[in-house]
Coordinates of C-alpha atoms in Angstrom, one line a residue:
Chain A
M28 CA -13.4 -6.1 -26.8
K29 CA -11.3 -8.5 -24.9
Y30 CA -11.8 -8.6 -21.1
L31 CA -14.4 -5.9 -20.8
D32 CA -17.2 -8.4 -19.8
E33 CA -15.2 -8.8 -16.6
F34 CA -15.8 -5.3 -15.3
S35 CA -18.4 -4.7 -12.7
D36 CA -20.1 -2.2 -15.3
P37 CA -19.0 -3.3 -18.7
A38 CA -21.0 -0.5 -20.5
L39 CA -19.3 2.2 -18.5
A40 CA -15.8 0.5 -19.0
A41 CA -16.3 0.4 -22.7
R42 CA -17.3 4.1 -22.7
L43 CA -14.2 5.0 -20.8
V44 CA -12.0 2.9 -23.2
E45 CA -13.8 4.6 -26.1
Q46 CA -13.0 8.0 -24.7
I47 CA -9.4 7.2 -24.0
H48 CA -9.1 6.0 -27.7
A49 CA -10.8 9.1 -29.0
A50 CA -8.5 11.4 -26.9
T51 CA -5.3 9.8 -27.9
T52 CA -3.2 11.1 -30.9
R53 CA 0.2 9.8 -30.0
P54 CA 2.2 7.5 -27.6
W55 CA 2.2 8.2 -23.9
A56 CA 3.9 6.5 -21.0
M57 CA 2.4 7.0 -17.7
M58 CA 3.3 5.2 -14.2
E59 CA 0.8 3.9 -11.8
V60 CA 2.5 4.4 -8.4
C61 CA 0.5 1.9 -6.3
G62 CA 1.1 -1.7 -6.3
G63 CA -2.7 -2.2 -5.8
Q64 CA -3.2 -0.4 -9.0
T65 CA -0.6 -2.6 -10.8
H66 CA -2.4 -5.7 -9.5
S67 CA -5.8 -4.4 -10.8
I68 CA -4.3 -3.3 -14.3
I69 CA -2.8 -6.8 -15.0
R70 CA -5.8 -8.8 -13.5
H71 CA -8.2 -7.0 -15.6
G72 CA -6.1 -6.6 -18.6
I73 CA -6.6 -2.6 -18.6
D74 CA -3.2 -2.1 -20.3
Q75 CA -4.4 -4.3 -23.3
L76 CA -7.6 -2.1 -23.6
L77 CA -5.5 1.0 -24.3
P78 CA -4.6 2.5 -27.6
D79 CA -1.4 1.3 -29.2
G80 CA 1.6 3.2 -27.8
V81 CA -0.2 4.2 -24.4
E82 CA 1.9 2.3 -22.0
M83 CA 1.5 1.7 -18.2
I84 CA 4.8 1.7 -16.3
H85 CA 4.6 -0.1 -13.1
G86 CA 5.8 2.0 -10.2
P87 CA 7.6 1.3 -6.8
G88 CA 4.4 1.4 -4.7
C89 CA 4.5 -1.8 -3.1
P90 CA 5.8 -1.4 0.7
V91 CA 6.7 -5.0 0.9
C92 CA 8.8 -4.9 -2.4
V93 CA 10.7 -1.8 -1.4
T94 CA 11.6 -2.8 2.1
P95 CA 15.4 -3.1 2.0
L96 CA 17.1 -6.3 2.4
E97 CA 19.1 -4.9 5.4
V98 CA 15.8 -4.1 7.2
I99 CA 14.5 -7.7 6.4
D100 CA 17.7 -9.2 8.0
K101 CA 17.3 -7.2 11.0
A102 CA 13.8 -8.4 11.3
L103 CA 15.0 -11.9 10.9
A104 CA 17.7 -11.2 13.6
I105 CA 15.2 -9.8 16.1
A106 CA 12.5 -12.4 15.5
A107 CA 15.0 -15.2 16.1
R108 CA 15.8 -13.8 19.7
P109 CA 14.5 -15.8 22.7
G110 CA 11.7 -14.1 24.5
V111 CA 10.6 -12.0 21.4
I112 CA 7.2 -12.1 19.9
F113 CA 7.7 -10.6 16.3
C114 CA 4.5 -9.4 14.5
S115 CA 4.1 -8.6 11.0
F116 CA 1.4 -8.4 8.1
G117 CA 1.3 -11.8 6.4
D118 CA 2.8 -10.7 3.1
M119 CA 6.2 -10.0 4.9
L120 CA 6.8 -13.6 6.2
R121 CA 7.9 -15.0 2.7
V122 CA 10.2 -12.0 1.7
P123 CA 13.7 -13.3 1.4
G124 CA 16.4 -11.9 3.4
S125 CA 20.1 -12.6 2.9
G126 CA 19.7 -16.2 4.1
Q127 CA 16.1 -17.1 4.9
D128 CA 12.6 -15.4 5.6
L129 CA 10.4 -14.9 8.7
F130 CA 8.7 -18.4 7.9
G131 CA 12.1 -20.0 8.4
V132 CA 12.8 -18.2 11.7
K133 CA 9.1 -19.5 12.6
S134 CA 9.9 -23.0 11.6
A135 CA 13.1 -23.0 13.6
G136 CA 11.1 -22.1 16.9
G137 CA 10.9 -18.3 16.5
D138 CA 7.6 -16.7 17.8
V139 CA 6.5 -15.0 14.6
R140 CA 2.8 -13.9 14.3
V141 CA 0.8 -12.6 11.6
V142 CA -1.6 -9.6 12.7
Y143 CA -4.3 -7.8 10.8
S144 CA -3.6 -4.5 12.5
P145 CA -0.7 -3.1 14.6
M146 CA -3.3 -2.6 17.4
D147 CA -3.3 -6.4 17.6
A148 CA 0.6 -6.4 18.5
L149 CA -0.1 -3.7 21.0
K150 CA -2.7 -6.2 22.7
L151 CA 0.0 -8.9 22.6
A152 CA 2.3 -6.6 24.5
R153 CA -0.3 -6.2 27.1
E154 CA -1.1 -9.8 27.4
N155 CA 2.6 -10.8 27.6
P156 CA 4.4 -8.4 29.9
D157 CA 7.3 -10.8 30.3
R158 CA 8.0 -10.9 26.5
Q159 CA 9.3 -8.3 24.1
V160 CA 6.6 -7.6 21.3
V161 CA 8.1 -6.0 18.1
F162 CA 6.0 -4.9 15.3
F163 CA 7.4 -4.5 11.7
G164 CA 6.2 -1.1 10.7
I165 CA 6.4 -1.0 7.0
G166 CA 4.2 0.9 4.5
F167 CA 3.6 4.1 2.7
E168 CA 1.6 7.1 4.1
T169 CA -1.5 5.0 4.2
T170 CA -0.2 2.6 6.7
A171 CA 2.0 4.9 8.8
P172 CA -0.8 6.7 10.8
A173 CA -1.9 3.2 12.2
N174 CA 1.7 2.4 13.4
A175 CA 2.2 6.0 14.6
M176 CA -1.0 5.5 16.9
T177 CA 0.3 2.3 18.2
V178 CA 3.5 3.9 19.5
H179 CA 1.5 6.7 20.9
Q180 CA -0.9 4.4 22.7
A181 CA 2.1 2.3 23.9
R182 CA 3.5 5.4 25.6
R183 CA 0.3 6.3 27.1
L184 CA -0.3 2.9 28.5
G185 CA 3.2 2.8 29.9
L186 CA 4.2 -0.3 27.9
T187 CA 8.0 -1.1 28.1
N188 CA 7.9 -4.3 26.1
F189 CA 6.7 -2.9 22.9
S190 CA 8.7 -1.5 19.9
L191 CA 8.6 -0.9 16.2
L192 CA 10.9 -1.9 13.5
V193 CA 10.4 1.2 11.2
S194 CA 10.9 1.3 7.5
H195 CA 8.2 3.7 6.2
V196 CA 8.4 5.3 2.8
L197 CA 7.1 8.3 1.2
V198 CA 5.4 8.6 -2.2
P199 CA 6.2 12.2 -3.5
P200 CA 10.1 12.0 -2.9
A201 CA 9.9 8.6 -4.9
I202 CA 8.2 10.6 -7.8
A203 CA 10.9 13.1 -7.8
A204 CA 13.6 10.5 -7.8
I205 CA 11.9 8.7 -10.8
M206 CA 11.7 12.0 -12.6
E207 CA 15.3 12.7 -11.9
S208 CA 16.7 9.4 -13.4
P209 CA 18.4 10.0 -16.7
R210 CA 16.7 6.8 -17.9
C211 CA 13.2 8.1 -17.0
R212 CA 10.4 7.6 -19.6
V213 CA 7.4 8.4 -17.3
Q214 CA 5.4 11.4 -18.9
A215 CA 2.5 11.3 -16.1
F216 CA 1.6 9.6 -12.8
L217 CA -1.6 8.0 -11.5
A218 CA -1.1 8.8 -8.0
A219 CA -2.0 6.4 -5.2
G220 CA -5.6 7.0 -4.0
H221 CA -5.3 5.9 -0.4
V222 CA -2.0 7.6 0.3
C223 CA -3.8 10.8 -0.7
S224 CA -6.8 9.8 1.6
V225 CA -4.3 10.4 4.4
M226 CA -1.9 13.2 3.0
G227 CA -4.3 15.0 0.6
T228 CA -3.1 16.3 -2.7
R229 CA -1.2 19.5 -1.8
E230 CA 2.3 17.9 -2.1
Y231 CA 1.6 17.2 -5.8
P232 CA 1.3 20.6 -7.6
P233 CA 4.8 21.5 -7.1
L234 CA 6.0 18.2 -8.6
A235 CA 3.6 18.4 -11.5
E236 CA 5.2 22.0 -12.3
K237 CA 8.8 21.1 -11.6
Y238 CA 8.8 18.1 -13.8
G239 CA 6.3 19.0 -16.2
V240 CA 4.1 16.0 -15.7
P241 CA 0.2 15.6 -15.0
I242 CA -0.6 13.8 -11.8
V243 CA -4.0 12.3 -11.5
V244 CA -5.0 10.9 -8.1
T245 CA -6.6 7.6 -8.9
G246 CA -8.4 4.7 -7.0
F247 CA -7.6 1.1 -7.7
E248 CA -11.0 -0.5 -8.7
P249 CA -10.8 -1.2 -12.4
L250 CA -13.3 1.5 -13.4
D251 CA -11.4 4.0 -11.1
I252 CA -8.2 3.2 -13.1
L253 CA -9.8 3.6 -16.5
E254 CA -11.1 7.0 -15.3
G255 CA -7.6 8.1 -14.1
I256 CA -6.1 7.0 -17.4
R257 CA -8.9 9.0 -19.3
Q258 CA -8.1 12.2 -17.4
T259 CA -4.4 11.6 -17.6
V260 CA -4.5 11.2 -21.4
T261 CA -6.8 14.3 -21.8
L262 CA -4.2 16.5 -19.6
L263 CA -1.2 15.0 -21.6
E264 CA -2.8 15.6 -25.1
A265 CA -3.6 19.3 -23.8
G266 CA 0.0 19.7 -22.6
R267 CA -1.2 20.6 -19.0
A268 CA 1.2 19.4 -16.3
E269 CA -1.6 19.8 -13.6
V270 CA -3.0 17.8 -10.7
R271 CA -6.5 16.3 -10.9
N272 CA -8.4 14.2 -8.4
A273 CA -10.2 11.2 -10.1
Y274 CA -11.1 9.6 -6.7
P275 CA -13.0 12.3 -4.8
R276 CA -15.1 9.9 -2.9
A277 CA -12.1 8.9 -0.9
V278 CA -9.8 11.7 -1.2
R279 CA -10.0 15.4 0.1
D280 CA -7.4 18.0 -0.9
E281 CA -6.5 18.4 2.8
G282 CA -6.1 14.8 3.4
N283 CA -6.9 13.7 6.9
P284 CA -5.7 16.2 9.4
A285 CA -6.0 14.1 12.5
A286 CA -3.8 11.4 11.0
M287 CA -1.3 13.8 9.6
A288 CA -1.1 15.5 13.1
M289 CA -0.3 12.1 14.5
L290 CA 2.4 11.3 12.0
R291 CA 4.1 14.6 12.6
D292 CA 4.2 14.0 16.4
V293 CA 5.5 10.3 16.2
F294 CA 7.7 10.5 13.2
E295 CA 10.4 12.7 11.4
V296 CA 11.5 12.6 7.8
T297 CA 14.7 10.8 7.0
D298 CA 16.7 9.4 4.1
R299 CA 15.5 6.0 3.3
T300 CA 17.0 3.2 1.1
W301 CA 14.4 1.6 -1.2
R302 CA 15.2 -2.1 -2.1
G303 CA 16.4 -2.4 -5.5
I304 CA 16.4 1.4 -6.1
G305 CA 18.8 2.7 -3.4
E306 CA 18.8 5.8 -1.2
I307 CA 16.2 8.5 -1.8
P308 CA 16.7 11.7 0.1
G309 CA 13.9 12.6 2.6
S310 CA 11.9 9.6 1.4
G311 CA 11.0 8.0 4.7
W312 CA 10.0 8.2 8.2
R313 CA 11.6 7.2 11.5
L314 CA 10.5 7.6 15.0
S315 CA 11.1 11.2 16.3
P316 CA 13.4 11.7 19.1
R317 CA 10.5 11.8 21.6
Y318 CA 9.7 8.1 20.7
R319 CA 13.1 6.8 20.1
E320 CA 12.7 4.5 23.1
F321 CA 10.2 2.4 21.0
D322 CA 12.8 1.8 18.2
A323 CA 13.4 -1.8 17.9
E324 CA 16.7 -1.1 16.1
L325 CA 18.0 0.5 19.2
R326 CA 16.4 -1.9 21.8
F327 CA 18.0 -4.8 19.9
D328 CA 21.4 -4.2 18.7
V329 CA 21.2 -5.4 15.0
G330 CA 23.8 -3.3 13.4
G331 CA 26.7 -4.5 11.3
L332 CA 24.7 -7.3 9.3
H333 CA 26.1 -8.6 6.1
T334 CA 23.3 -8.4 3.2
A335 CA 23.5 -10.2 -0.1
E336 CA 21.0 -9.8 -3.0
S337 CA 20.5 -12.5 -5.5
P338 CA 22.6 -11.6 -8.5
L339 CA 19.9 -13.0 -10.7
C340 CA 17.2 -10.6 -9.3
R341 CA 16.3 -7.6 -11.3
S342 CA 13.5 -6.2 -9.2
G343 CA 15.2 -3.0 -8.7
E344 CA 14.8 -2.2 -12.5
V345 CA 11.2 -3.5 -12.5
L346 CA 10.4 -1.0 -9.5
Q347 CA 11.9 1.9 -11.4
G348 CA 9.7 1.0 -14.5
L349 CA 12.9 0.3 -16.5
L350 CA 12.0 -3.4 -17.1
K351 CA 8.7 -5.3 -17.3
P352 CA 8.7 -8.4 -15.2
H353 CA 8.4 -10.9 -18.1
E354 CA 11.7 -9.4 -19.6
C355 CA 13.6 -10.8 -16.7
A356 CA 15.6 -13.9 -17.6
A357 CA 14.9 -15.4 -14.2
F358 CA 11.0 -14.6 -14.5
G359 CA 9.0 -17.8 -14.1
K360 CA 12.1 -20.0 -14.2
Q361 CA 14.4 -19.5 -11.2
C362 CA 12.0 -17.0 -9.8
T363 CA 8.3 -17.9 -9.0
P364 CA 6.0 -17.1 -6.1
R365 CA 6.9 -20.3 -4.4
T366 CA 10.6 -19.6 -4.9
P367 CA 10.9 -15.8 -5.1
L368 CA 14.4 -14.3 -5.7
G369 CA 13.1 -10.8 -4.9
A370 CA 10.4 -9.0 -3.2
T371 CA 8.4 -7.9 -6.4
M372 CA 7.7 -11.6 -6.8
V373 CA 6.9 -12.3 -3.2
S374 CA 4.2 -9.6 -2.5
S375 CA 0.8 -10.2 -4.1
E376 CA 1.0 -6.6 -5.0
G377 CA 4.4 -6.9 -6.6
A378 CA 4.4 -6.3 -10.3
C379 CA 6.3 -9.7 -10.9
A380 CA 3.7 -11.6 -8.9
A381 CA 1.0 -10.0 -10.9
Y382 CA 2.5 -10.9 -14.1
Y383 CA 3.1 -14.4 -12.9
A384 CA -0.5 -14.9 -11.9
Y385 CA -2.0 -13.4 -14.9
R386 CA 0.4 -13.3 -17.9
L387 CA 2.5 -16.4 -17.4
V388 CA 0.7 -18.3 -20.2
T389 CA 1.2 -15.5 -22.6
H390 CA 4.7 -14.6 -21.8
S391 CA 6.6 -17.7 -20.9
Chain B
M25 CA -1.6 -5.0 3.0
C26 CA -2.1 -1.8 0.9
L27 CA -5.7 -2.5 0.6
A28 CA -8.3 -0.2 2.2
V29 CA -11.8 -1.5 2.5
P30 CA -14.9 0.2 3.0
G31 CA -17.2 -0.8 5.9
R32 CA -20.3 0.2 7.9
V33 CA -20.0 1.3 11.6
L34 CA -22.3 -0.8 13.6
S35 CA -21.3 0.5 17.2
I36 CA -18.9 2.8 18.8
T37 CA -17.2 2.4 22.1
E38 CA -14.0 3.8 23.8
A39 CA -11.2 1.5 24.9
D40 CA -8.1 3.1 26.9
G41 CA -9.1 6.6 25.7
V42 CA -9.3 5.6 22.0
P43 CA -12.5 5.5 20.0
M44 CA -13.2 2.1 18.6
A45 CA -15.9 0.8 16.5
E46 CA -17.3 -2.7 15.3
V47 CA -17.4 -2.3 11.5
D48 CA -19.2 -4.6 9.0
F49 CA -17.4 -5.2 5.8
G50 CA -20.0 -6.9 3.8
G51 CA -20.6 -9.6 6.3
V52 CA -17.1 -9.7 7.8
R53 CA -16.9 -7.7 11.2
K54 CA -13.8 -6.2 12.6
E55 CA -12.7 -4.0 15.4
V56 CA -11.5 -0.6 13.9
C57 CA -9.9 2.3 15.5
L58 CA -11.7 5.6 14.8
Q59 CA -9.0 7.9 16.1
Y60 CA -8.7 9.7 12.7
V61 CA -12.3 10.0 11.9
P62 CA -13.7 11.5 15.3
D63 CA -16.9 12.6 13.8
V64 CA -18.2 9.4 12.2
R65 CA -21.5 8.1 13.7
V66 CA -23.1 4.8 13.9
G67 CA -24.7 3.7 10.4
E68 CA -22.0 5.8 8.4
Y69 CA -19.3 4.4 6.2
V70 CA -15.5 4.5 6.6
I71 CA -12.5 3.5 4.6
V72 CA -10.5 1.2 6.7
H73 CA -6.8 0.1 6.3
V74 CA -4.9 -2.2 8.7
G75 CA -7.7 -1.7 11.5
F76 CA -7.6 2.1 11.2
A77 CA -10.5 4.3 9.5
I78 CA -8.7 6.8 7.3
Q79 CA -11.6 8.6 5.7
Q80 CA -15.4 8.7 5.7
L81 CA -17.1 7.5 2.5
D82 CA -20.8 8.0 1.2
E83 CA -22.9 5.0 1.5
E84 CA -23.5 4.4 -2.4
S85 CA -19.8 4.5 -3.1
A86 CA -19.2 2.0 -0.3
R87 CA -21.9 -0.3 -1.3
Q88 CA -20.6 -0.4 -4.9
T89 CA -17.1 -1.0 -3.8
L90 CA -18.0 -3.7 -1.3
A91 CA -20.0 -5.5 -4.2
N92 CA -16.9 -5.3 -6.5
F93 CA -14.6 -6.6 -3.9
E94 CA -16.9 -9.5 -3.0
R95 CA -17.2 -10.2 -6.8
M96 CA -13.4 -10.3 -7.3
G97 CA -12.9 -12.3 -4.0
I98 CA -10.9 -9.5 -2.4
L99 CA -12.8 -9.5 0.8
E100 CA -11.7 -13.1 1.4
E101 CA -8.1 -12.4 0.5
E102 CA -8.1 -9.3 2.9
F103 CA -9.7 -10.8 5.9
G104 CA -9.2 -14.5 5.4
E105 CA -12.9 -15.1 5.8
V106 CA -15.7 -15.7 3.4
P107 CA -18.3 -12.8 3.6
R108 CA -21.7 -14.0 4.5
R109 CA -23.4 -11.4 2.5
V110 CA -22.8 -8.2 0.7
Q111 CA -25.2 -5.4 1.8

């Protein structure tokens, strides 16, 4: 079978694929929420090993992709200020704002730095007391505890030159929003494993019950994804809208209580706009009033920006699972990883970038 | 940035009241914050995301994942360094 020899354990992969085929009696459409899973599925051709009619719909789980244009533009405005050291994860640097990207700001003389951890940004703040250090706090529940801790620590250390530009997003409200869409075709979810490492699984049973969908917590290595699909198909065929944990080595039902306590202390739930999708109620975190002094949006007055998406970009439909990347007219033509129109092509975890890297030959 | 990588705790220290560790990711060593896994000990494995350990992991699972990541070139993508070896 095509691709199987690329798996770390081809025999186990073959067994899982056989079990999925044996269990499937009709077409099913399931969404993998996590961008890391999307990347793994396309890279290893997992979708092409599945029975005809079993479709993987790619979800919105790439934090770089869903960060709204308005926030990118705010980041660009803050990074361009004199006296500011603007810190970000590397994959944010090429995300296009309305005009340019963070690389453009850096080229024009802005002090934009890539860090591995938000703690590195905190270190920069201590080393540069005469400069304002701003960290771009994006990400899902997996990343938020790190950023929360950084703000908590900045307060403890009495740092007045550190702030966070916050655009955190939450998975369960996004699942609800996808299911509420009148165009929704999703019948089951592979939930993002490392989100659940932090938050646990307890938010999922009410969603599974309300929307009548199985939700299977899944890792992102190729064999993990096949196992997640196997369990999902089994639940779908049995008509059971239940939650299962197919990633127990990294996910406990209760999640990580210490991380969750810090999140509740530093952040509060807010409505959040997702790039390409729009506002989802209660789908994000912002700094709680106790930590508002560390909010970069308040420290630097960056309201009233005019934003403009590319009229050619259809990444919003890709993020909602309504369009496959190669079905967009601009894919691989006006829009490539070197000249991205939208964030799903910029981030290596974006669905468009994954298709470009591994499927361009077959689809262009 | 979504990736979380397993690594082995080599040593534990404290910096400004925060538990920190040197963690080995199949040959790449990084400083990691242990605030969220306060019970972890030297020699044990943790899953690390953006410099923070978010869960403990058993040794066999960690070694398998590290071997897979090394084979797929993921460690190099994540850390920008070529690992010296995979344990």
